[in-house]
mmCIF file of C-alpha atoms in Angstrom:
data_model
loop_
_atom_site.group_PDB
_atom_site.id
_atom_site.type_symbol
_atom_site.label_atom_id
_atom_site.label_comp_id
_atom_site.label_asym_id
_atom_site.label_seq_id
_atom_site.Cartn_x
_atom_site.Cartn_y
_atom_site.Cartn_z
ATOM 1 C CA ILE A 119 153.938 -78.533 -106.950
ATOM 2 C CA VAL A 120 152.039 -76.495 -109.300
ATOM 3 C CA PHE A 121 149.899 -78.163 -112.064
ATOM 4 C CA MET A 122 150.089 -75.699 -114.973
ATOM 5 C CA GLY A 123 151.669 -75.033 -118.369
ATOM 6 C CA MET A 124 151.050 -78.693 -119.688
ATOM 7 C CA GLY A 125 147.562 -78.444 -120.763
ATOM 8 C CA GLU A 126 144.261 -77.359 -118.924
ATOM 9 C CA PRO A 127 144.065 -79.417 -115.646
ATOM 10 C CA LEU A 128 140.273 -79.140 -115.559
ATOM 11 C CA LEU A 129 139.916 -81.059 -118.563
ATOM 12 C CA ASN A 130 141.358 -83.865 -117.126
ATOM 13 C CA ILE A 131 140.172 -83.936 -113.605
ATOM 14 C CA ASP A 132 140.289 -87.905 -112.774
ATOM 15 C CA ASP A 133 144.052 -88.062 -113.556
ATOM 16 C CA LEU A 134 144.940 -84.913 -112.080
ATOM 17 C CA LEU A 135 143.176 -86.090 -108.812
ATOM 18 C CA LEU A 136 144.902 -89.394 -109.195
ATOM 19 C CA SER A 137 148.282 -87.787 -109.577
ATOM 20 C CA ILE A 138 147.627 -85.501 -106.574
ATOM 21 C CA ARG A 139 146.779 -88.792 -104.423
ATOM 22 C CA SER A 140 149.914 -90.389 -105.794
ATOM 23 C CA ILE A 141 152.124 -87.415 -104.868
ATOM 24 C CA ASN A 142 150.450 -87.209 -101.409
ATOM 25 C CA LYS A 143 150.572 -91.027 -100.416
ATOM 26 C CA ASP A 144 153.705 -92.046 -102.472
ATOM 27 C CA PHE A 145 156.118 -89.048 -101.961
ATOM 28 C CA GLN A 146 154.581 -87.957 -98.514
ATOM 29 C CA ILE A 147 154.007 -84.500 -99.908
ATOM 30 C CA SER A 148 150.990 -82.559 -98.282
ATOM 31 C CA GLN A 149 148.063 -81.428 -100.644
ATOM 32 C CA ARG A 150 148.785 -78.110 -98.839
ATOM 33 C CA ARG A 151 152.092 -77.960 -100.959
ATOM 34 C CA ILE A 152 150.179 -78.583 -104.339
ATOM 35 C CA THR A 153 148.289 -76.019 -106.453
ATOM 36 C CA VAL A 154 146.109 -76.644 -109.211
ATOM 37 C CA SER A 155 146.367 -73.521 -111.835
ATOM 38 C CA THR A 156 143.739 -73.085 -114.398
ATOM 39 C CA VAL A 157 142.098 -70.745 -116.775
ATOM 40 C CA ALA A 158 138.748 -71.836 -115.545
ATOM 41 C CA ILE A 159 136.498 -74.170 -117.791
ATOM 42 C CA PRO A 160 132.600 -73.765 -117.253
ATOM 43 C CA LYS A 161 131.164 -76.166 -114.738
ATOM 44 C CA MET A 162 134.559 -77.846 -113.800
ATOM 45 C CA ILE A 163 135.385 -76.158 -110.694
ATOM 46 C CA ASN A 164 132.298 -77.414 -108.891
ATOM 47 C CA LYS A 165 133.285 -80.889 -110.454
ATOM 48 C CA LEU A 166 136.952 -80.696 -109.267
ATOM 49 C CA SER A 167 135.614 -79.943 -105.602
ATOM 50 C CA ALA A 168 133.274 -82.763 -105.642
ATOM 51 C CA LYS A 169 135.483 -85.314 -107.111
ATOM 52 C CA SER A 170 138.368 -84.373 -105.003
ATOM 53 C CA PHE A 171 136.422 -85.485 -101.917
ATOM 54 C CA HIS A 172 135.572 -88.956 -103.730
ATOM 55 C CA ILE A 173 139.059 -89.476 -105.048
ATOM 56 C CA LEU A 174 141.275 -87.868 -102.396
ATOM 57 C CA GLY A 175 138.738 -88.085 -99.320
ATOM 58 C CA LYS A 176 139.568 -84.261 -98.881
ATOM 59 C CA CYS A 177 140.277 -81.436 -100.795
ATOM 60 C CA GLN A 178 143.478 -79.383 -99.221
ATOM 61 C CA PHE A 179 145.282 -78.382 -102.345
ATOM 62 C CA THR A 180 145.069 -74.638 -103.694
ATOM 63 C CA LEU A 181 143.079 -73.576 -106.543
ATOM 64 C CA ALA A 182 144.715 -70.865 -108.480
ATOM 65 C CA ILE A 183 142.709 -69.033 -111.110
ATOM 66 C CA SER A 184 144.458 -67.150 -114.162
ATOM 67 C CA LEU A 185 142.077 -64.306 -114.016
ATOM 68 C CA HIS A 186 144.214 -61.203 -115.235
ATOM 69 C CA ALA A 187 141.350 -58.788 -115.434
ATOM 70 C CA SER A 188 138.617 -57.006 -113.222
ATOM 71 C CA ASN A 189 135.825 -57.257 -115.912
ATOM 72 C CA GLN A 190 134.798 -59.660 -118.930
ATOM 73 C CA LYS A 191 135.662 -57.535 -121.734
ATOM 74 C CA VAL A 192 139.589 -57.090 -120.570
ATOM 75 C CA ARG A 193 139.579 -60.720 -119.547
ATOM 76 C CA GLU A 194 138.241 -61.740 -123.401
ATOM 77 C CA MET A 195 141.015 -59.190 -124.771
ATOM 78 C CA ILE A 196 143.683 -60.994 -122.687
ATOM 79 C CA ILE A 197 142.349 -64.609 -122.894
ATOM 80 C CA PRO A 198 140.420 -65.327 -126.077
ATOM 81 C CA SER A 199 138.767 -68.295 -124.462
ATOM 82 C CA ALA A 200 137.171 -66.510 -121.800
ATOM 83 C CA LYS A 201 134.181 -65.786 -123.935
ATOM 84 C CA ASN A 202 133.260 -69.171 -122.958
ATOM 85 C CA TYR A 203 133.053 -68.492 -119.334
ATOM 86 C CA HIS A 204 131.733 -65.168 -117.836
ATOM 87 C CA ILE A 205 133.901 -63.797 -115.060
ATOM 88 C CA SER A 206 130.961 -63.418 -112.824
ATOM 89 C CA ASN A 207 130.061 -67.261 -113.113
ATOM 90 C CA ILE A 208 133.856 -67.942 -112.355
ATOM 91 C CA ILE A 209 133.654 -66.034 -109.143
ATOM 92 C CA GLN A 210 130.283 -67.584 -108.098
ATOM 93 C CA ASP A 211 132.040 -70.986 -108.722
ATOM 94 C CA CYS A 212 135.013 -70.056 -106.855
ATOM 95 C CA LYS A 213 132.692 -68.852 -103.905
ATOM 96 C CA GLN A 214 131.025 -72.354 -103.857
ATOM 97 C CA PHE A 215 134.578 -73.923 -103.948
ATOM 98 C CA VAL A 216 135.401 -72.123 -100.890
ATOM 99 C CA LYS A 217 132.203 -73.138 -99.074
ATOM 100 C CA ASP A 218 132.582 -76.726 -100.148
ATOM 101 C CA THR A 219 136.334 -77.155 -99.283
ATOM 102 C CA GLY A 220 137.137 -74.476 -96.846
ATOM 103 C CA ARG A 221 140.131 -73.538 -98.908
ATOM 104 C CA ARG A 222 140.820 -69.947 -100.177
ATOM 105 C CA VAL A 223 141.167 -69.415 -103.882
ATOM 106 C CA SER A 224 144.100 -67.604 -105.486
ATOM 107 C CA PHE A 225 143.693 -65.324 -108.302
ATOM 108 C CA GLU A 226 146.612 -64.835 -110.611
ATOM 109 C CA TYR A 227 146.564 -60.960 -112.081
ATOM 110 C CA LEU A 228 149.267 -60.259 -114.697
ATOM 111 C CA MET A 229 149.876 -56.645 -114.750
ATOM 112 C CA LEU A 230 149.767 -55.160 -118.307
ATOM 113 C CA SER A 231 150.529 -51.362 -118.813
ATOM 114 C CA GLY A 232 147.498 -49.620 -119.870
ATOM 115 C CA VAL A 233 145.108 -52.905 -120.179
ATOM 116 C CA ASN A 234 144.386 -53.794 -116.508
ATOM 117 C CA ASP A 235 146.667 -51.690 -114.376
ATOM 118 C CA LYS A 236 144.580 -48.654 -113.435
ATOM 119 C CA LEU A 237 143.148 -47.824 -110.102
ATOM 120 C CA GLU A 238 139.637 -48.282 -111.421
ATOM 121 C CA HIS A 239 140.547 -51.835 -112.379
ATOM 122 C CA ALA A 240 141.759 -52.348 -108.774
ATOM 123 C CA ASN A 241 138.433 -51.088 -107.389
ATOM 124 C CA GLU A 242 136.486 -53.310 -109.970
ATOM 125 C CA LEU A 243 138.457 -56.071 -108.922
ATOM 126 C CA SER A 244 137.842 -55.499 -105.216
ATOM 127 C CA ASN A 245 134.294 -55.359 -105.743
ATOM 128 C CA LEU A 246 134.338 -58.650 -107.850
ATOM 129 C CA LEU A 247 136.264 -60.455 -105.001
ATOM 130 C CA LYS A 248 135.009 -59.042 -101.805
ATOM 131 C CA GLY A 249 133.082 -61.184 -99.447
ATOM 132 C CA PHE A 250 134.965 -64.579 -99.856
ATOM 133 C CA GLN A 251 138.254 -66.058 -98.680
ATOM 134 C CA CYS A 252 140.725 -65.305 -101.568
ATOM 135 C CA HIS A 253 143.966 -63.966 -102.506
ATOM 136 C CA VAL A 254 145.466 -62.117 -105.217
ATOM 137 C CA ASN A 255 148.907 -62.562 -106.569
ATOM 138 C CA LEU A 256 149.867 -59.498 -108.514
ATOM 139 C CA ILE A 257 152.542 -60.592 -111.391
ATOM 140 C CA GLN A 258 154.739 -58.234 -113.343
ATOM 141 C CA TYR A 259 154.730 -59.073 -117.023
ATOM 142 C CA ASN A 260 158.045 -59.818 -118.717
ATOM 143 C CA GLN A 261 157.875 -57.929 -121.810
ATOM 144 C CA ILE A 262 159.054 -59.483 -125.037
ATOM 145 C CA ASP A 263 159.488 -58.305 -128.531
ATOM 146 C CA ASP A 264 156.639 -58.870 -131.123
ATOM 147 C CA VAL A 265 153.770 -58.791 -128.418
ATOM 148 C CA GLU A 266 151.622 -55.802 -127.968
ATOM 149 C CA PHE A 267 151.442 -55.974 -124.253
ATOM 150 C CA LYS A 268 153.953 -53.835 -122.165
ATOM 151 C CA ARG A 269 155.226 -54.118 -118.650
ATOM 152 C CA ALA A 270 153.322 -52.108 -115.918
ATOM 153 C CA SER A 271 155.372 -49.726 -114.199
ATOM 154 C CA LEU A 272 156.633 -50.509 -110.423
ATOM 155 C CA LYS A 273 154.637 -47.263 -109.331
ATOM 156 C CA ASN A 274 151.387 -48.826 -110.791
ATOM 157 C CA LEU A 275 151.993 -52.254 -109.420
ATOM 158 C CA GLN A 276 152.283 -50.842 -105.937
ATOM 159 C CA LEU A 277 149.319 -48.454 -106.256
ATOM 160 C CA PHE A 278 147.285 -51.256 -107.563
ATOM 161 C CA GLN A 279 148.586 -53.558 -104.648
ATOM 162 C CA SER A 280 147.771 -50.451 -102.107
ATOM 163 C CA ARG A 281 144.360 -50.188 -103.338
ATOM 164 C CA LEU A 282 143.282 -53.978 -103.145
ATOM 165 C CA SER A 283 144.814 -54.030 -99.552
ATOM 166 C CA TYR A 284 142.952 -50.976 -98.702
ATOM 167 C CA ASN A 285 139.767 -52.594 -99.972
ATOM 168 C CA GLY A 286 140.171 -55.591 -97.762
ATOM 169 C CA ILE A 287 141.621 -57.820 -100.553
ATOM 170 C CA ALA A 288 144.502 -60.262 -99.499
ATOM 171 C CA VAL A 289 147.212 -59.392 -102.142
ATOM 172 C CA SER A 290 150.855 -60.120 -102.688
ATOM 173 C CA LEU A 291 153.298 -58.812 -105.508
ATOM 174 C CA ARG A 292 155.051 -61.765 -106.950
ATOM 175 C CA LYS A 293 158.717 -61.219 -107.470
ATOM 176 C CA SER A 294 159.597 -61.033 -111.070
ATOM 177 C CA ARG A 295 161.845 -63.961 -112.509
ATOM 178 C CA GLY A 296 163.019 -64.526 -115.979
ATOM 179 C CA LEU A 297 163.768 -60.864 -116.903
ATOM 180 C CA ASP A 298 167.110 -60.201 -118.329
ATOM 181 C CA LYS A 299 168.607 -57.101 -117.247
#
């Protein structure tokens, strides 16, 4: 079960955690099968971990951050609201989440041709994420008309993935779905 696409989950933490508790207790679905996906809101990652212990008694769900960039400038270009929460602060809060919960953090990274798919971005991302328990999901962009972003080549995706892996970052390439061929 993934909480995403219905509004920012971290703007409604109490109800989010109550629904996780209900899913866990009423439907016997383990927290480990639940993911909370967020673009990240200042000060809310720490609040999420603290409140999860209070409301759930433990924190075993997965936290997934829609990062999509290896630096602040690119992130703001992709996610306009990113100017409210610096990427270095997100990473610090994620490191604290791992310390508090013992759960790794997943980072979603949508690969956009010429925007965030170069080896320099892979190296920059590796430096940003090194030293704590995390995983990067590389996602192929499903290109649509009237949007400036373009799909990164499979070659760039594989090179990016290889570089992250070489640099010691756990990474997987998510299978593309929804692309008409």
